[in-house]
Coordinates of C-alpha atoms in Angstrom, one line a residue:
X474 CA -10.3 -10.5 12.4
X475 CA -10.1 -7.0 10.6
X476 CA -8.4 -6.9 7.4
X477 CA -5.7 -4.7 8.5
X478 CA -5.1 -7.2 11.1
X479 CA -4.8 -9.7 8.6
X480 CA -2.4 -7.8 6.0
X481 CA -0.7 -7.1 9.0
X482 CA -0.1 -10.7 9.7
X483 CA 0.2 -11.2 6.4
X484 CA 3.1 -9.3 5.7
X485 CA 4.9 -10.9 9.0
X486 CA 4.5 -14.3 8.1
X487 CA 5.6 -13.7 4.0
X488 CA 8.4 -11.2 4.4
X489 CA 10.0 -12.8 7.9
X490 CA 9.9 -9.1 9.1
X491 CA 12.0 -8.3 12.0
X492 CA 8.6 -6.6 13.8
X493 CA 6.3 -7.8 15.5
X494 CA 2.8 -7.4 14.1
X495 CA 1.9 -5.2 17.2
X496 CA 3.9 -2.8 16.2
X497 CA 3.2 -2.5 12.6
X498 CA 1.1 0.9 13.2
X499 CA -1.4 1.0 10.4
X500 CA -1.0 4.3 9.4
X501 CA 3.4 3.8 9.5
X502 CA 5.5 3.8 6.2
X503 CA 6.3 0.6 5.0
X504 CA 9.2 1.9 3.3
X505 CA 12.5 4.2 4.2
X506 CA 13.9 5.3 7.3
X507 CA 10.5 6.7 9.0
X508 CA 8.8 2.7 8.2
X509 CA 9.4 -0.6 9.6
X510 CA 12.5 -0.9 6.5
X511 CA 11.4 -2.4 3.9
X512 CA 13.5 -2.8 0.8
X513 CA 12.7 -2.9 -3.1
X514 CA 12.5 -6.9 -2.4
X515 CA 10.1 -6.8 0.7
X516 CA 7.9 -4.8 -2.3
X517 CA 7.9 -7.5 -4.9
X518 CA 7.1 -10.1 -2.4
X519 CA 4.7 -7.7 -1.1
X520 CA 2.6 -7.6 -4.1
X521 CA 3.0 -11.3 -4.5
X522 CA 1.6 -12.0 -0.8
X523 CA -1.2 -9.6 -1.8
X524 CA -2.2 -10.8 -4.5
X525 CA -2.1 -14.5 -2.9
X526 CA -4.7 -13.8 -0.1
X527 CA -6.4 -11.5 -1.0
X528 CA -6.9 -11.1 -4.7
X529 CA -5.6 -7.6 -5.6
X530 CA -3.5 -7.3 -8.4
X531 CA -1.0 -4.5 -8.3
X532 CA 0.0 -3.9 -11.9
X533 CA 1.4 -0.3 -12.2
X534 CA 4.4 0.8 -10.6
X535 CA 3.5 4.2 -9.6
X536 CA 0.2 2.6 -8.3
X537 CA 2.2 0.0 -6.6
X538 CA 4.0 2.7 -4.8
X539 CA 1.2 4.3 -3.5
X540 CA -1.1 1.5 -2.7
X541 CA 2.2 -0.7 -0.8
X542 CA 2.7 3.0 1.7
X543 CA 1.3 1.8 4.5
X544 CA -1.0 -0.9 6.3
X545 CA -4.1 1.6 5.7
X546 CA -3.5 2.3 2.2
X547 CA -3.0 -1.2 1.3
X548 CA -6.6 -2.0 3.1
X549 CA -8.2 0.9 1.3
X550 CA -7.2 -0.5 -2.1
X551 CA -9.0 -4.1 -1.6
X552 CA -11.7 -2.5 0.0
X553 CA -12.5 -0.2 -3.0
X554 CA -11.8 -2.9 -5.1
X555 CA -14.3 -4.7 -3.0
X556 CA -12.3 -7.5 -2.2
X557 CA -12.5 -7.3 1.5

């Protein structure tokens, strides 16, 4: 399973999403009306899940906004950190 698929699986299981893994596009925004509709509580859970499953620590709030934009941005952050 590739990294992007694993991220979607983690999101689906940890956040109990109402969309299926197949409905999450790599580039789709995760937050906001054009995205899959995550909220601030989901953001916190997602940060914890990413740290637990991929060992990527996101401590800075402005960096978190950038990293959590989409599945693609999460995957890139994991790859850049050498954790993939």
